[in-house]
mmCIF file of C-alpha atoms and ligand atoms in Angstrom:
data_model
loop_
_atom_site.group_PDB
_atom_site.id
_atom_site.type_symbol
_atom_site.label_atom_id
_atom_site.label_comp_id
_atom_site.label_asym_id
_atom_site.label_seq_id
_atom_site.Cartn_x
_atom_site.Cartn_y
_atom_site.Cartn_z
ATOM 1 C CA MET O 1 0.324 -0.367 0.033
ATOM 2 C CA ILE O 2 1.417 3.462 -1.014
ATOM 3 C CA SER O 3 0.998 6.050 1.830
ATOM 4 C CA GLU O 4 -0.520 9.525 1.040
ATOM 5 C CA LYS O 5 3.080 10.921 2.096
ATOM 6 C CA LEU O 6 4.431 8.736 -0.683
ATOM 7 C CA PHE O 7 2.054 9.773 -3.211
ATOM 8 C CA ASN O 8 2.488 13.289 -2.456
ATOM 9 C CA ALA O 9 5.902 12.658 -3.059
ATOM 10 C CA LEU O 10 5.638 10.848 -6.447
ATOM 11 C CA ASN O 11 3.207 13.402 -7.533
ATOM 12 C CA GLU O 12 5.519 15.997 -6.982
ATOM 13 C CA GLN O 13 8.147 14.146 -8.853
ATOM 14 C CA ILE O 14 6.117 13.814 -12.028
ATOM 15 C CA ASN O 15 5.691 17.789 -11.707
ATOM 16 C CA TYR O 16 9.334 18.245 -11.494
ATOM 17 C CA GLU O 17 10.134 15.565 -14.351
ATOM 18 C CA PHE O 18 7.700 18.301 -16.671
ATOM 19 C CA GLU O 19 9.618 21.212 -15.161
ATOM 20 C CA SER O 20 12.844 19.518 -16.446
ATOM 21 C CA ALA O 21 11.272 19.197 -19.641
ATOM 22 C CA HIS O 22 10.748 22.829 -19.598
ATOM 23 C CA ILE O 23 14.268 23.743 -18.393
ATOM 24 C CA TYR O 24 15.945 21.824 -20.919
ATOM 25 C CA LEU O 25 13.786 22.818 -23.757
ATOM 26 C CA ALA O 26 14.640 26.370 -22.651
ATOM 27 C CA MET O 27 18.417 25.595 -23.187
ATOM 28 C CA ALA O 28 17.893 24.292 -26.543
ATOM 29 C CA ALA O 29 16.755 27.485 -27.463
ATOM 30 C CA TYR O 30 19.407 29.277 -26.279
ATOM 31 C CA CYS O 31 21.836 26.714 -28.332
ATOM 32 C CA ALA O 32 19.888 27.225 -31.245
ATOM 33 C CA ASP O 33 20.003 31.041 -30.753
ATOM 34 C CA GLN O 34 23.868 30.614 -30.965
ATOM 35 C CA ASP O 35 23.715 28.605 -34.188
ATOM 36 C CA LEU O 36 24.465 25.709 -32.353
ATOM 37 C CA ASP O 37 21.762 23.277 -33.791
ATOM 38 C CA GLY O 38 23.544 19.920 -32.525
ATOM 39 C CA PHE O 39 23.653 21.429 -29.131
ATOM 40 C CA ALA O 40 19.887 22.251 -29.663
ATOM 41 C CA ASN O 41 18.899 18.725 -30.722
ATOM 42 C CA PHE O 42 20.489 17.396 -27.430
ATOM 43 C CA PHE O 43 18.681 19.286 -25.671
ATOM 44 C CA ILE O 44 15.382 18.469 -27.322
ATOM 45 C CA VAL O 45 16.459 14.985 -27.187
ATOM 46 C CA GLN O 46 16.947 15.650 -23.062
ATOM 47 C CA ALA O 47 13.579 17.286 -22.776
ATOM 48 C CA GLU O 48 11.854 14.106 -24.429
ATOM 49 C CA GLU O 49 13.564 11.752 -22.030
ATOM 50 C CA GLU O 50 12.758 14.226 -19.063
ATOM 51 C CA ARG O 51 8.787 13.983 -20.605
ATOM 52 C CA PHE O 52 9.250 10.309 -20.490
ATOM 53 C CA HIS O 53 10.812 10.134 -16.940
ATOM 54 C CA ALA O 54 7.413 12.025 -15.991
ATOM 55 C CA MET O 55 5.121 9.650 -17.905
ATOM 56 C CA LYS O 56 6.797 6.781 -16.559
ATOM 57 C CA PHE O 57 6.059 8.222 -12.805
ATOM 58 C CA TYR O 58 2.326 9.251 -13.922
ATOM 59 C CA ASN O 59 1.481 5.671 -15.479
ATOM 60 C CA PHE O 60 2.879 4.109 -12.130
ATOM 61 C CA VAL O 61 0.965 6.808 -9.760
ATOM 62 C CA ASN O 62 -2.451 6.110 -11.984
ATOM 63 C CA GLU O 63 -1.711 1.933 -11.676
ATOM 64 C CA MET O 64 -1.569 2.180 -7.921
ATOM 65 C CA GLY O 65 -4.577 3.949 -7.578
ATOM 66 C CA GLY O 66 -3.302 7.314 -6.947
ATOM 67 C CA ARG O 67 -4.190 10.646 -8.295
ATOM 68 C CA VAL O 68 -2.398 12.573 -10.292
ATOM 69 C CA THR O 69 -2.230 16.197 -10.027
ATOM 70 C CA LEU O 70 -0.375 18.662 -12.386
ATOM 71 C CA ARG O 71 0.178 22.395 -11.388
ATOM 72 C CA ALA O 72 1.672 25.303 -13.498
ATOM 73 C CA LEU O 73 5.413 24.944 -14.583
ATOM 74 C CA THR O 74 7.552 27.904 -13.396
ATOM 75 C CA GLY O 75 9.809 29.901 -15.919
ATOM 76 C CA PRO O 76 12.857 28.345 -16.568
ATOM 77 C CA ILE O 77 16.173 30.098 -17.151
ATOM 78 C CA ASN O 78 16.305 31.333 -20.711
ATOM 79 C CA ASP O 79 19.677 33.118 -20.726
ATOM 80 C CA PHE O 80 22.924 31.874 -20.071
ATOM 81 C CA GLU O 81 26.756 33.234 -20.242
ATOM 82 C CA SER O 82 27.747 30.440 -22.667
ATOM 83 C CA LEU O 83 27.924 26.978 -23.910
ATOM 84 C CA LEU O 84 29.577 25.649 -20.511
ATOM 85 C CA ASP O 85 27.254 27.723 -18.562
ATOM 86 C CA VAL O 86 24.606 25.813 -20.201
ATOM 87 C CA PHE O 87 25.756 22.330 -19.395
ATOM 88 C CA GLU O 88 27.170 23.561 -15.668
ATOM 89 C CA THR O 89 23.413 24.602 -15.067
ATOM 90 C CA ALA O 90 22.285 21.149 -16.246
ATOM 91 C CA LEU O 91 24.418 18.990 -14.459
ATOM 92 C CA LYS O 92 23.671 20.829 -11.084
ATOM 93 C CA HIS O 93 20.068 20.517 -12.139
ATOM 94 C CA GLU O 94 20.618 16.596 -12.665
ATOM 95 C CA LYS O 95 22.324 16.532 -9.216
ATOM 96 C CA SER O 96 19.364 17.796 -7.699
ATOM 97 C CA VAL O 97 16.962 15.180 -9.795
ATOM 98 C CA THR O 98 19.213 12.460 -8.281
ATOM 99 C CA LYS O 99 18.926 13.903 -4.743
ATOM 100 C CA ARG O 100 15.152 13.733 -4.925
ATOM 101 C CA ILE O 101 15.153 10.286 -6.318
ATOM 102 C CA TYR O 102 17.048 9.022 -3.199
ATOM 103 C CA ASN O 103 14.347 10.861 -0.891
ATOM 104 C CA LEU O 104 11.690 8.956 -2.729
ATOM 105 C CA MET O 105 13.740 5.962 -2.343
ATOM 106 C CA ASP O 106 14.242 6.742 1.482
ATOM 107 C CA ILE O 107 10.286 7.048 2.080
ATOM 108 C CA ALA O 108 9.718 4.036 0.005
ATOM 109 C CA ASN O 109 12.230 2.186 1.992
ATOM 110 C CA GLU O 110 10.555 3.255 5.273
ATOM 111 C CA GLU O 111 7.448 2.093 4.110
ATOM 112 C CA LYS O 112 8.872 -1.114 2.654
ATOM 113 C CA GLU O 113 6.896 -0.029 -0.570
ATOM 114 C CA TYR O 114 9.017 -2.621 -2.678
ATOM 115 C CA ALA O 115 6.925 -1.986 -5.808
ATOM 116 C CA THR O 116 7.807 1.962 -5.411
ATOM 117 C CA GLY O 117 11.366 0.783 -4.883
ATOM 118 C CA SER O 118 11.475 -1.229 -8.066
ATOM 119 C CA VAL O 119 10.655 1.832 -10.235
ATOM 120 C CA LEU O 120 13.153 4.045 -8.435
ATOM 121 C CA ARG O 121 15.623 1.787 -8.685
ATOM 122 C CA TRP O 122 15.597 2.220 -12.769
ATOM 123 C CA PHE O 123 15.621 6.114 -12.041
ATOM 124 C CA ILE O 124 18.771 5.685 -9.614
ATOM 125 C CA ASP O 125 20.449 3.930 -12.265
ATOM 126 C CA GLU O 126 19.349 6.526 -14.895
ATOM 127 C CA GLN O 127 20.511 8.984 -13.175
ATOM 128 C CA VAL O 128 23.865 7.579 -12.981
ATOM 129 C CA GLU O 129 24.232 7.564 -16.764
ATOM 130 C CA GLU O 130 22.416 11.594 -16.878
ATOM 131 C CA GLU O 131 25.053 12.971 -14.541
ATOM 132 C CA ALA O 132 27.973 11.194 -16.559
ATOM 133 C CA THR O 133 26.660 12.307 -19.860
ATOM 134 C CA MET O 134 26.469 16.232 -18.659
ATOM 135 C CA THR O 135 30.068 15.826 -16.740
ATOM 136 C CA GLY O 136 31.594 14.364 -19.759
ATOM 137 C CA ILE O 137 30.334 17.176 -22.146
ATOM 138 C CA ILE O 138 31.816 19.701 -19.534
ATOM 139 C CA LYS O 139 34.918 18.096 -19.362
ATOM 140 C CA LYS O 140 34.894 18.231 -23.435
ATOM 141 C CA LEU O 141 34.074 22.023 -23.209
ATOM 142 C CA GLN O 142 36.645 23.006 -20.549
ATOM 143 C CA ARG O 143 39.363 21.577 -22.933
ATOM 144 C CA LEU O 144 38.135 23.108 -26.140
ATOM 145 C CA LYS O 145 37.414 26.641 -24.239
ATOM 146 C CA ASP O 146 37.143 28.602 -27.550
ATOM 147 C CA ASN O 147 38.424 26.733 -30.133
ATOM 148 C CA SER O 148 36.139 27.112 -32.969
ATOM 149 C CA HIS O 149 36.685 24.241 -35.065
ATOM 150 C CA GLY O 150 36.175 22.013 -32.005
ATOM 151 C CA ILE O 151 33.095 23.237 -30.946
ATOM 152 C CA PHE O 152 31.721 22.871 -34.208
ATOM 153 C CA MET O 153 32.919 19.401 -34.451
ATOM 154 C CA LEU O 154 31.242 18.367 -31.039
ATOM 155 C CA ASP O 155 28.076 20.326 -32.060
ATOM 156 C CA SER O 156 27.792 17.806 -35.150
ATOM 157 C CA GLU O 157 28.432 15.054 -32.950
ATOM 158 C CA MET O 158 25.508 16.170 -30.464
ATOM 159 C CA SER O 159 23.159 16.379 -33.603
ATOM 160 C CA GLN O 160 23.089 12.793 -33.843
ATOM 161 C CA ARG O 161 21.280 11.843 -30.625
ATOM 162 C CA THR O 162 18.083 11.023 -31.251
ATOM 163 C CA PHE O 163 15.353 9.823 -28.377
ATOM 164 C CA THR O 164 14.713 6.044 -28.249
ATOM 165 C CA PRO O 165 12.186 4.957 -25.195
ATOM 166 C CA PRO O 166 14.217 2.833 -23.305
ATOM 167 C CA THR O 167 12.425 -0.943 -23.487
ATOM 168 C CA GLU O 168 12.199 -3.256 -20.403
HETATM 169 FE FE1 FE2 E 201 14.314 13.093 -15.133
#
């Protein structure tokens, strides 16, 4: 049985995942404005992933007999100092997501809610990947500094990213 406390926390996470999609779309718009279409693509795909995360929780809450309630999205950051700033902001965001997933896992463990724990286990693994992806790109950008040829190469690499919903 999922407690009201856990349902509320899961509902909060659904909203946060939609919020994340919004945040990444704003980052995509900044990149597009900088003529970095590959990076824009990267963040559009990232936004799709976040929407997928939101829907994974959404479907789970529905399945478990909870009531999903959505709220208005708060305004994302639209302006950045640089591409590096975008990715550092993205990493910071992913770290906050990880913290939230861990908190959810703590509640699920307290309640011995194994079904929720199983869903959260998937998210914990996912967060390891998300943080590693952002960290990897930050390292590349730090190495490239203002090397425009290198940024151009990285941008075309980023244009290759596509969204494929994970199969379980
Ligand atoms: Fe997410």
